[in-house]
PDB file of C-alpha atoms and ligand atoms in Angstrom:
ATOM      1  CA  UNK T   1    -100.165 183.166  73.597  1.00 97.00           C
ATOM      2  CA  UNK T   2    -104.255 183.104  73.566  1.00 98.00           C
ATOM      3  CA  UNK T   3    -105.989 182.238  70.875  1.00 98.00           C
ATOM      4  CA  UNK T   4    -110.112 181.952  71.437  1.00 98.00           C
ATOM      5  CA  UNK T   5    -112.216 180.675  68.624  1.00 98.00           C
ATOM      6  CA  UNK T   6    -116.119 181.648  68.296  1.00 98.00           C
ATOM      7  CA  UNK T   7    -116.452 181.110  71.694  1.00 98.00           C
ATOM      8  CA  UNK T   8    -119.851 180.725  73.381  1.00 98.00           C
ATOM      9  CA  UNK T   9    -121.474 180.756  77.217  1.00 97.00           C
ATOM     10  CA  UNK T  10    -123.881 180.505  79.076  1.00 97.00           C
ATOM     11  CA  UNK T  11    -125.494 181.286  82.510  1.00 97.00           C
ATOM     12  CA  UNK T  12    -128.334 178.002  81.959  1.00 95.00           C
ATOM     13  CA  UNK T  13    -130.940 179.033  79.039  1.00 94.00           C
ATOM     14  CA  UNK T  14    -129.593 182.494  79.042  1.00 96.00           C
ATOM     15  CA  UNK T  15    -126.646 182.830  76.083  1.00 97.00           C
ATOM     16  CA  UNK T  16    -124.260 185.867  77.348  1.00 97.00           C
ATOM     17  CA  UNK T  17    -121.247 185.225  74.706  1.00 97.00           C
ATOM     18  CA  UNK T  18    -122.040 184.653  71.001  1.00 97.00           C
ATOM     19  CA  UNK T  19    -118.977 183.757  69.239  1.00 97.00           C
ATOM     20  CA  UNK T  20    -115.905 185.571  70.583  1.00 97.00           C
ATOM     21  CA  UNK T  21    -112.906 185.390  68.706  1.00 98.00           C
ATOM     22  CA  UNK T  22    -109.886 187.603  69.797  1.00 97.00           C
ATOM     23  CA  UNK T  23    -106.113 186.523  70.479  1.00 98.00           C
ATOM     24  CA  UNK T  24    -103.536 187.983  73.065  1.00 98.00           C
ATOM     25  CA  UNK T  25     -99.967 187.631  71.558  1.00 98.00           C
ATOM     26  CA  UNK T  26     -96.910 187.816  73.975  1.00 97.00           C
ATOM     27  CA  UNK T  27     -95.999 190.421  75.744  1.00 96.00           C
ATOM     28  CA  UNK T  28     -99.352 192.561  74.804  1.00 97.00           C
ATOM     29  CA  UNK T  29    -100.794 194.407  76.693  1.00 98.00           C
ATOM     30  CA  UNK T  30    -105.069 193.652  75.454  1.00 98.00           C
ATOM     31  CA  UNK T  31    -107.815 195.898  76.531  1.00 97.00           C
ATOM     32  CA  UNK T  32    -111.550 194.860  76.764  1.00 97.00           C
ATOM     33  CA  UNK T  33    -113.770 197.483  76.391  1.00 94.00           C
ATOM     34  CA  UNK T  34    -117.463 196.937  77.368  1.00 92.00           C
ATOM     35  CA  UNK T  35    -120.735 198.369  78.693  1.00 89.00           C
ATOM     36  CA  UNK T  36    -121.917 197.077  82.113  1.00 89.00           C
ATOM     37  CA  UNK T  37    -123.571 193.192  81.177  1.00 92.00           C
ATOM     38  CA  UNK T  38    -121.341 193.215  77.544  1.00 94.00           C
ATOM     39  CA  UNK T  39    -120.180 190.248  79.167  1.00 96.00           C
ATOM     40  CA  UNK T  40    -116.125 191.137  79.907  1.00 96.00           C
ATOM     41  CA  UNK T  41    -116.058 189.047  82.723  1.00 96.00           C
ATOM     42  CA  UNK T  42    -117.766 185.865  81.626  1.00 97.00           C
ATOM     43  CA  UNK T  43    -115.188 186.267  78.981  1.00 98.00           C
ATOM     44  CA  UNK T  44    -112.161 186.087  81.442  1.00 98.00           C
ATOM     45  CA  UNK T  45    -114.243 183.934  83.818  1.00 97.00           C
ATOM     46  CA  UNK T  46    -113.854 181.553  80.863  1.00 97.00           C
ATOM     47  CA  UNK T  47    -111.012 181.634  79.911  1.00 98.00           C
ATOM     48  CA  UNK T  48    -109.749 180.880  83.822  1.00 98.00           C
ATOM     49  CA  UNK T  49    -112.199 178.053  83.942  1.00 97.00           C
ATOM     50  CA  UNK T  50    -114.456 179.255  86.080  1.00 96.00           C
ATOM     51  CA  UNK T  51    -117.291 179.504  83.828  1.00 96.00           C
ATOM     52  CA  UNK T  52    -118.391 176.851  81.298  1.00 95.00           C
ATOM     53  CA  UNK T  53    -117.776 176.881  77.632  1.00 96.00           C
ATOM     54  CA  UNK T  54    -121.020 176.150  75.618  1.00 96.00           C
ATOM     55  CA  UNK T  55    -118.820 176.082  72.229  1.00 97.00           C
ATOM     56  CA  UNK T  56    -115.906 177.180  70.691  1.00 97.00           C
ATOM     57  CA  UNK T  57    -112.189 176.799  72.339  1.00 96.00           C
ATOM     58  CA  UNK T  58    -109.617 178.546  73.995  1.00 98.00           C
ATOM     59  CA  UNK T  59    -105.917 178.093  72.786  1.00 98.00           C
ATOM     60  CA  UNK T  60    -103.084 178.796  75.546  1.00 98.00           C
ATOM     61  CA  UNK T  61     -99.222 178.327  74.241  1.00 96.00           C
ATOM     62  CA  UNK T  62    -100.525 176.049  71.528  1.00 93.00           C
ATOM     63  CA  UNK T  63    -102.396 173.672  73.436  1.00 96.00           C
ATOM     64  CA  UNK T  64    -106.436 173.572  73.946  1.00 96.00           C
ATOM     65  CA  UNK T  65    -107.254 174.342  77.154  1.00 96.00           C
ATOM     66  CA  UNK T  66    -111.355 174.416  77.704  1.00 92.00           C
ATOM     67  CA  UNK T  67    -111.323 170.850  79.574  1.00 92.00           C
ATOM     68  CA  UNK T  68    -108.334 172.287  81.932  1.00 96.00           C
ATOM     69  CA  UNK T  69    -109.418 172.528  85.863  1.00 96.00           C
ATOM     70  CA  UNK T  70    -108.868 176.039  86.834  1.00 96.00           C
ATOM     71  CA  UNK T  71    -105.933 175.208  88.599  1.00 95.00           C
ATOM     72  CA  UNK T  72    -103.961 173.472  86.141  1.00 95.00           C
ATOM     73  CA  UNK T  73    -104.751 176.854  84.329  1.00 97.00           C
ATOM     74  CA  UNK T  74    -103.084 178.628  87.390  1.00 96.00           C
ATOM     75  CA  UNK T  75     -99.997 176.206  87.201  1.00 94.00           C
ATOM     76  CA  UNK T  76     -99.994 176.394  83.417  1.00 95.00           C
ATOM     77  CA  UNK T  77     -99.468 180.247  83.899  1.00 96.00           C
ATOM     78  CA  UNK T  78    -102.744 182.202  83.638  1.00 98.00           C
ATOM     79  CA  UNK T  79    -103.740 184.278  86.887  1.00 97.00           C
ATOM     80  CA  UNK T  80    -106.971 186.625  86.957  1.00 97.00           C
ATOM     81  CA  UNK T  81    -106.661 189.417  89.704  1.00 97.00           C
ATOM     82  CA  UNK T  82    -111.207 189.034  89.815  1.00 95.00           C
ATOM     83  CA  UNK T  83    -113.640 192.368  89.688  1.00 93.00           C
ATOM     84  CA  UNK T  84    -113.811 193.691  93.292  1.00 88.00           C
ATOM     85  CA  UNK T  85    -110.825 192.043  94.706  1.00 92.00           C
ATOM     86  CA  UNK T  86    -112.327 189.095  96.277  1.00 96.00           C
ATOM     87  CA  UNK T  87    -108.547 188.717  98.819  1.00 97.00           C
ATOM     88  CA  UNK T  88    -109.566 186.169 102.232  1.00 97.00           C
ATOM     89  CA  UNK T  89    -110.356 189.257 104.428  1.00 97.00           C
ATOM     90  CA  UNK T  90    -109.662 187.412 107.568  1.00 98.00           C
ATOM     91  CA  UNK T  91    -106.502 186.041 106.549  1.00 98.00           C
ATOM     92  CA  UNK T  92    -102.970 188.281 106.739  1.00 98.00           C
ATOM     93  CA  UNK T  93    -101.619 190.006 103.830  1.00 98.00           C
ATOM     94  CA  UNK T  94     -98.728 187.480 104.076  1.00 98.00           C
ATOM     95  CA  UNK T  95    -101.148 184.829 103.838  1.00 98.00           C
ATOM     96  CA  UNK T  96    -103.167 186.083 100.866  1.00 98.00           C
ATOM     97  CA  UNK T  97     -99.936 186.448  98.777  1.00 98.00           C
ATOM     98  CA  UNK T  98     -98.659 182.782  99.769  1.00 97.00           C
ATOM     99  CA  UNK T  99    -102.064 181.574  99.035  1.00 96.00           C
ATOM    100  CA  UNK T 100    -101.351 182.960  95.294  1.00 97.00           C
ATOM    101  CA  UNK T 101     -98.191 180.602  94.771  1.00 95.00           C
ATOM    102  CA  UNK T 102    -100.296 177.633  96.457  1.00 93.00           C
ATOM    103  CA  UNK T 103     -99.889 175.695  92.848  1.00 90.00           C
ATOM    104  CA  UNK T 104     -96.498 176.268  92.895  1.00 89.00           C
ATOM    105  CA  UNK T 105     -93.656 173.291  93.446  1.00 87.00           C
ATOM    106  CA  UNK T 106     -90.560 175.156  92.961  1.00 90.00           C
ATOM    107  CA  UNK T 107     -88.219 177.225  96.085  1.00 91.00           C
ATOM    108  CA  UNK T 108     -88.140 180.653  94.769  1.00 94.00           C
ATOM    109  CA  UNK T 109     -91.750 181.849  96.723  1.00 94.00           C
ATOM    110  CA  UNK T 110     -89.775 183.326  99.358  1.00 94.00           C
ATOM    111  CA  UNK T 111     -87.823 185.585  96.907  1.00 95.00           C
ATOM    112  CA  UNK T 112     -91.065 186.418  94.866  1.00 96.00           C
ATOM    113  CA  UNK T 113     -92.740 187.431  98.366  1.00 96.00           C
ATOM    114  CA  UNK T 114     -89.846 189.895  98.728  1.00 97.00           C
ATOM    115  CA  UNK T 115     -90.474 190.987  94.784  1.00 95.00           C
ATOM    116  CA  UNK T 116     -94.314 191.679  95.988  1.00 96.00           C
ATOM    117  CA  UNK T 117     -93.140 193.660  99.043  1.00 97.00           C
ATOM    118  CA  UNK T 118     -90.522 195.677  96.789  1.00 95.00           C
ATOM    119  CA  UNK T 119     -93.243 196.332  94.206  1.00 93.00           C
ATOM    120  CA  UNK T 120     -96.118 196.729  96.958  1.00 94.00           C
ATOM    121  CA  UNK T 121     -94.399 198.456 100.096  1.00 95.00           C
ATOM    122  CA  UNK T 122     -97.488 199.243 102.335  1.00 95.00           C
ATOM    123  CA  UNK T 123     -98.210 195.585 102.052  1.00 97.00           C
ATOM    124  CA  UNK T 124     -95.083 194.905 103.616  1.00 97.00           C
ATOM    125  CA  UNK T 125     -96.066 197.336 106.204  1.00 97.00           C
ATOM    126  CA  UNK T 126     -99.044 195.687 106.589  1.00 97.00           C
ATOM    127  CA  UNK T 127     -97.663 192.090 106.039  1.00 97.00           C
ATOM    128  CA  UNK T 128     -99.299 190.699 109.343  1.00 98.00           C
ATOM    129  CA  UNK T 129    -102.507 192.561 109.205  1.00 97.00           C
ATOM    130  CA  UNK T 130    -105.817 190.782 108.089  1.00 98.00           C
ATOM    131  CA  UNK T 131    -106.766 191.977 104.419  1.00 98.00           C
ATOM    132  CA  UNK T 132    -110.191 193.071 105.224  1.00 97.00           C
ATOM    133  CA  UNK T 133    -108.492 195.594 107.086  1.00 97.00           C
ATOM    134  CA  UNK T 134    -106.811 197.043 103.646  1.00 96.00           C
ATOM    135  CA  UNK T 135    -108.072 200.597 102.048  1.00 92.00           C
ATOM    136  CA  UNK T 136    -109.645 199.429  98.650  1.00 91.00           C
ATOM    137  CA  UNK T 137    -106.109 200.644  96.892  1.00 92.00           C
ATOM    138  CA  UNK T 138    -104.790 198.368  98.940  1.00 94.00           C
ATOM    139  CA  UNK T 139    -106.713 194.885  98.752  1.00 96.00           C
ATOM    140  CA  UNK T 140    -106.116 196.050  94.754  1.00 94.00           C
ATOM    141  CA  UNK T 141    -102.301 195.433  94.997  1.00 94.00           C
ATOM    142  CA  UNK T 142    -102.689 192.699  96.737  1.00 97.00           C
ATOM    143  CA  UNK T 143    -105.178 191.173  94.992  1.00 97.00           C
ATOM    144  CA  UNK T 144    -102.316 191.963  92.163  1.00 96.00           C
ATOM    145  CA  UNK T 145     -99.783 190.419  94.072  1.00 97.00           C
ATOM    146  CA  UNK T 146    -101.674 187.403  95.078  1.00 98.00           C
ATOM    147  CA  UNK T 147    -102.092 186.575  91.039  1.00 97.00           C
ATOM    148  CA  UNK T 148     -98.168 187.468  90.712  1.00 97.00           C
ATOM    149  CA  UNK T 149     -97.074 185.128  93.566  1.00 97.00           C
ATOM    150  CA  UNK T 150     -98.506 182.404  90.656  1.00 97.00           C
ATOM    151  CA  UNK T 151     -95.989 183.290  88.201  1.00 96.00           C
ATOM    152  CA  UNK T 152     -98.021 183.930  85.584  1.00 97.00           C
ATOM    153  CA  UNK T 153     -97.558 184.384  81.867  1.00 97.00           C
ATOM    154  CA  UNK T 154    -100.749 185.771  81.520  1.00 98.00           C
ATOM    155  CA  UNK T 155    -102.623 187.977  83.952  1.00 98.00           C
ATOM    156  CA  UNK T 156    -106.010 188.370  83.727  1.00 98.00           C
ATOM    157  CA  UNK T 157    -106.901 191.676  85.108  1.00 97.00           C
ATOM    158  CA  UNK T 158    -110.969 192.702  85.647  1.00 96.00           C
ATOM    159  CA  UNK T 159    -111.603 196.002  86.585  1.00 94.00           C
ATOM    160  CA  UNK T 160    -108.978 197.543  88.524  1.00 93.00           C
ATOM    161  CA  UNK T 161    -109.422 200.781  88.866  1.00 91.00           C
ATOM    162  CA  UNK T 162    -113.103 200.148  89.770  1.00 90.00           C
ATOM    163  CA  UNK T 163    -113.886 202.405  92.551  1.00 86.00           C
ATOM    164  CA  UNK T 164    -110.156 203.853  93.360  1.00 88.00           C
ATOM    165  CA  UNK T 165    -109.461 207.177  93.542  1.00 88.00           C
ATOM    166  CA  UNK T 166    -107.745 209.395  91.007  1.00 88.00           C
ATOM    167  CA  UNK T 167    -104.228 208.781  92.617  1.00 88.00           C
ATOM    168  CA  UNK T 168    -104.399 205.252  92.892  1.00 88.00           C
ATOM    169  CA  UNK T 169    -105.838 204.532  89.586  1.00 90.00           C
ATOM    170  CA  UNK T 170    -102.685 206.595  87.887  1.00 90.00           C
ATOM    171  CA  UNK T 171    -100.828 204.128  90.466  1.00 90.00           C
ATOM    172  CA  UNK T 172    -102.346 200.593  89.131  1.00 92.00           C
ATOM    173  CA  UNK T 173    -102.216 201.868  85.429  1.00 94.00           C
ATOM    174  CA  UNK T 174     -98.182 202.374  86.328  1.00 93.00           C
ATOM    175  CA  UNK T 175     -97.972 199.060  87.768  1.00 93.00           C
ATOM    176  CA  UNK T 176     -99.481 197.494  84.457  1.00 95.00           C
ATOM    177  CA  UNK T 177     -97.184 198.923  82.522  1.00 94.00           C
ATOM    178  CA  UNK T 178     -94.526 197.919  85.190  1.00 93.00           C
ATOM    179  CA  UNK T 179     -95.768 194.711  84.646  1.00 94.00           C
ATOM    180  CA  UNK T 180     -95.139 194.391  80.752  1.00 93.00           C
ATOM    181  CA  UNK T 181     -92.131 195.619  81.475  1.00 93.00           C
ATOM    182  CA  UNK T 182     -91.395 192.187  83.172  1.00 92.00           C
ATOM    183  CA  UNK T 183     -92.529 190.328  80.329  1.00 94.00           C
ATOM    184  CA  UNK T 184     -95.749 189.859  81.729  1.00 97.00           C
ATOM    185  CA  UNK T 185     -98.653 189.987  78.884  1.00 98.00           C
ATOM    186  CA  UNK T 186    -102.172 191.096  80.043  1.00 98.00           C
ATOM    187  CA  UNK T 187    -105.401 190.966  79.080  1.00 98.00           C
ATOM    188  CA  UNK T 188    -107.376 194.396  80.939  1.00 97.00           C
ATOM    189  CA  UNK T 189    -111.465 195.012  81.403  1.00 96.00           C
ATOM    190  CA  UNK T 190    -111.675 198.459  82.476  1.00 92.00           C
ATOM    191  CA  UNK T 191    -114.842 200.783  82.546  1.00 86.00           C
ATOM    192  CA  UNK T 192    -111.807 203.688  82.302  1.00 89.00           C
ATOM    193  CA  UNK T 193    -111.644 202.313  78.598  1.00 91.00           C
ATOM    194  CA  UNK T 194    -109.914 206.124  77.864  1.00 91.00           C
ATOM    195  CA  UNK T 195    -106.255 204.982  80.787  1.00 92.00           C
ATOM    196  CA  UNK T 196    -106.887 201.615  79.565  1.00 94.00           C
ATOM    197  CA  UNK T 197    -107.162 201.920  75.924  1.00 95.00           C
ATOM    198  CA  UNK T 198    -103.748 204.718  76.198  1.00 95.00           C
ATOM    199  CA  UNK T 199    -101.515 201.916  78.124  1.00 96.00           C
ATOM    200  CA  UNK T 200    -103.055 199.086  75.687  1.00 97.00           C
ATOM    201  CA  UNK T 201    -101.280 197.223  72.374  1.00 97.00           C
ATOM    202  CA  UNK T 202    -104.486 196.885  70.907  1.00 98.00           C
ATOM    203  CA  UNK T 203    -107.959 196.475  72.459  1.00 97.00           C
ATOM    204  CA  UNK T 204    -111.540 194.908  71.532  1.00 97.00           C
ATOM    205  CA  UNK T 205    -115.138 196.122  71.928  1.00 95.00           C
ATOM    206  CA  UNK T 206    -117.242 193.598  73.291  1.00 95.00           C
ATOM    207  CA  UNK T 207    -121.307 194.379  72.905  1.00 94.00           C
ATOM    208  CA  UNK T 208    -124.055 192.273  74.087  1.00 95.00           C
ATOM    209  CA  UNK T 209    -121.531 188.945  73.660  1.00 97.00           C
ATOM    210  CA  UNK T 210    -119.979 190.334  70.630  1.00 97.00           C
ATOM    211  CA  UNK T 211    -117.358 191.831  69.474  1.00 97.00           C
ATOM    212  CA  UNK T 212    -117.974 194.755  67.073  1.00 95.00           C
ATOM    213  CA  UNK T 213    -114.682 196.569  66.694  1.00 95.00           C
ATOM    214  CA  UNK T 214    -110.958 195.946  67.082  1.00 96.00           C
ATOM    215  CA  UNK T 215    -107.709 197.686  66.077  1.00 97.00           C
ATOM    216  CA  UNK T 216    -104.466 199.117  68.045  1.00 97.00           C
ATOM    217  CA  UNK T 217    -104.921 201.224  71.181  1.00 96.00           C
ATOM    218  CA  UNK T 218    -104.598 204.253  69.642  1.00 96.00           C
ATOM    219  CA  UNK T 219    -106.737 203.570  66.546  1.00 96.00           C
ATOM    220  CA  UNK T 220    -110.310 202.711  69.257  1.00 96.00           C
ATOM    221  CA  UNK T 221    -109.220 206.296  71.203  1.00 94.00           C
ATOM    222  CA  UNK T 222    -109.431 207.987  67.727  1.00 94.00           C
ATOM    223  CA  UNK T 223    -112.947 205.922  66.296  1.00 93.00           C
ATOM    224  CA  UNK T 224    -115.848 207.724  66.561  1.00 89.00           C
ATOM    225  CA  UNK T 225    -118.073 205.269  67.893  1.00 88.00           C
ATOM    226  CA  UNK T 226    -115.843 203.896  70.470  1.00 89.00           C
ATOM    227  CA  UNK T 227    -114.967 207.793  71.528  1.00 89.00           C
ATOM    228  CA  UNK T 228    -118.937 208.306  71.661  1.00 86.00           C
ATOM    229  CA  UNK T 229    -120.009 205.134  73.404  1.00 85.00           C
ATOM    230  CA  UNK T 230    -117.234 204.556  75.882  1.00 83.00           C
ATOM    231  CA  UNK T 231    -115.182 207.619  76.359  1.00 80.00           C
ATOM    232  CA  UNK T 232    -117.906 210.466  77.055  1.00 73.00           C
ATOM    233  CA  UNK T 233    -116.404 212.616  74.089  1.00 64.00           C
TER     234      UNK T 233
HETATM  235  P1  LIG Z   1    -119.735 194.680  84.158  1.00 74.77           P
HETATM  236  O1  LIG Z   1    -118.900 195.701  83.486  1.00 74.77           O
HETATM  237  O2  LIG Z   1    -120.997 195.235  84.706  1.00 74.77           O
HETATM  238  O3  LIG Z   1    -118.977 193.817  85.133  1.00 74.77           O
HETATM  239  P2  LIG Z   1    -119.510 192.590  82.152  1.00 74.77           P
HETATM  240  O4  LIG Z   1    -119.288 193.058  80.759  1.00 74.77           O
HETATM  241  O5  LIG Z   1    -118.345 192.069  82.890  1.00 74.77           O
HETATM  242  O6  LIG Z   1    -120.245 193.712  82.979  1.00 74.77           O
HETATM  243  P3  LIG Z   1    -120.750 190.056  82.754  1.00 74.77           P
HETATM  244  O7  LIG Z   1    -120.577 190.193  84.224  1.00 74.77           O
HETATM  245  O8  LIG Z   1    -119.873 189.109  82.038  1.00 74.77           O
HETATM  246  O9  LIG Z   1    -120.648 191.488  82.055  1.00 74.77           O
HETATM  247  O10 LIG Z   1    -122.275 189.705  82.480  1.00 74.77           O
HETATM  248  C1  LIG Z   1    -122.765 189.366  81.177  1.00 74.77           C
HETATM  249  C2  LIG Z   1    -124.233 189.014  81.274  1.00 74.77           C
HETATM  250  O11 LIG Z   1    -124.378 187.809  82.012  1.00 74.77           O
HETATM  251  C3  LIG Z   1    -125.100 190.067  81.984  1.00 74.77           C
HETATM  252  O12 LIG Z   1    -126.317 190.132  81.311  1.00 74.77           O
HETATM  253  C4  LIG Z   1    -125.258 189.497  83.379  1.00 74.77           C
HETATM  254  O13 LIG Z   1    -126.481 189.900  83.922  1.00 74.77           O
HETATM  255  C5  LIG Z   1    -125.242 188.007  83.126  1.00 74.77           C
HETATM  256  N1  LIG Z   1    -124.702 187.276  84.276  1.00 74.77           N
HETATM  257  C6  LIG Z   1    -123.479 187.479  84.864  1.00 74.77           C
HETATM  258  N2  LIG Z   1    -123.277 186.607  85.860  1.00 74.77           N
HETATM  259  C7  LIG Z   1    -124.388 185.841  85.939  1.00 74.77           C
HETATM  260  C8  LIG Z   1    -124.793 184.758  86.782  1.00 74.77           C
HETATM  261  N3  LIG Z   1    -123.986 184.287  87.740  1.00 74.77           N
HETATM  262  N4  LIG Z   1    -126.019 184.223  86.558  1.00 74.77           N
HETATM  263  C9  LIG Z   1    -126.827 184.688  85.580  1.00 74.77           C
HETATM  264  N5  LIG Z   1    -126.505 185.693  84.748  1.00 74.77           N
HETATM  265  C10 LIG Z   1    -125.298 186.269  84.911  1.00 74.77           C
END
């Protein structure tokens, strides 16, 4: 589904990704795994369109996709649910979610609103309340919903768990499962690189715009390196 090829960025002089290649095939589940500044979200910053490509490409269903606005990305089928949230805190839940299907032409937003509610039930209870009004759990699943309410084939998820507790981060590693159990495939940066690595296909370790090591899920939870670098062991 993605296919990136020695791919290279920049933030002006400064060169923070040096060659990536990795691919995401459907229905995977992908984990990133990364020290803070390994550069995991410049990596799915560009691969959203968000952040420029220096060199290299980035292959989505077949087709090269680097000159793509970020919003044909969107309506092409890749979402990213962004590192710390980032929903409109002034606007309503309701209004966050709708502004997730905003690329959308077809009738069926009404029924994927309910879906989101189903999955999500506070935010129905909280459907009319402004966002910035949401525990941090909460502006999580919506920020998760908002990305849904795109349809996507891909969802680009950075940093979930970040700074939920315990309970909720079992929650959002259920509902990423729940997910690929739609058919949804998804490519995860998580600083919990033990949750993320035990839900994940396979995963990648990404060092200073690198990446050093790949294999299955299980295979990074049993190396040595990754086990002493990234899960405290
Ligand atoms: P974290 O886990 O802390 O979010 P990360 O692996 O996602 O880290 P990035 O946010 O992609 O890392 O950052 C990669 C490098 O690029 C870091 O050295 C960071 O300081 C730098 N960087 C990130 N954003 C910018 C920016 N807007 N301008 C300049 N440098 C940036």
């Amino acid at each position: 589904m993605l296919a990136i090829e020695k791919l290279a960025s920049r933030y002006g002089r400064i060169q923070v990704l040096h060659g990536i290649s990795l691919e995401v095939r459907t229905g995977e589940i992908v984990t990133l795994v990364g020290s803070n500044g390994a550069g995991k979200s410049t990596l799915l910053r560009a691969i959203s369109g968000i952040q420029p490509v220096a060199a290299g490409s980035i292959r989505f269903d077949d087709q090269v996709i680097d000159r793509w606005r970020p919003h044909q990305r969107v309506a092409r089928g890749i979402a990213q649910v962004p590192e710390g949230r980032q929903v409109f805190a002034p606007l309503t839940v309701e209004e966050n979610l709708r502004l997730g299907g905003i690329v959308r032409r077809d009738d069926a937003i009404e029924s994927d609103l309910d879906g989101i509610f189903a999955m999500f039930p506070v935010l129905a209870e909280r459907r009319r309340n402004a966002a910035g009004t949401l525990s941090g759990g909460q502006q999580q699943m919506l920020a998760i919903g908002r990305a849904l309410m795109a349809r996507p084939k891909l969802l680009l998820l950075d940093e979930p768990s970040m700074g939920l507790a315990p309970v909720l981060v079992e929650q959002i590693f259920g509902t990423i499962g729940d997910l690929k159990a739609r058919g949804i495939t998804v490519l995860l940066v998580e600083q919990n690189a033990n949750a993320a690595l035990a839900i994940a296909d396979r995963g990648y370790v990404i060092e200073t715009g690198r990446i050093v090591t790949t294999g299955t899920g299980k295979e990074l939870l049993s190396d040595e390196r990754v086990r002493s670098a990234y899960l405290g062991i």
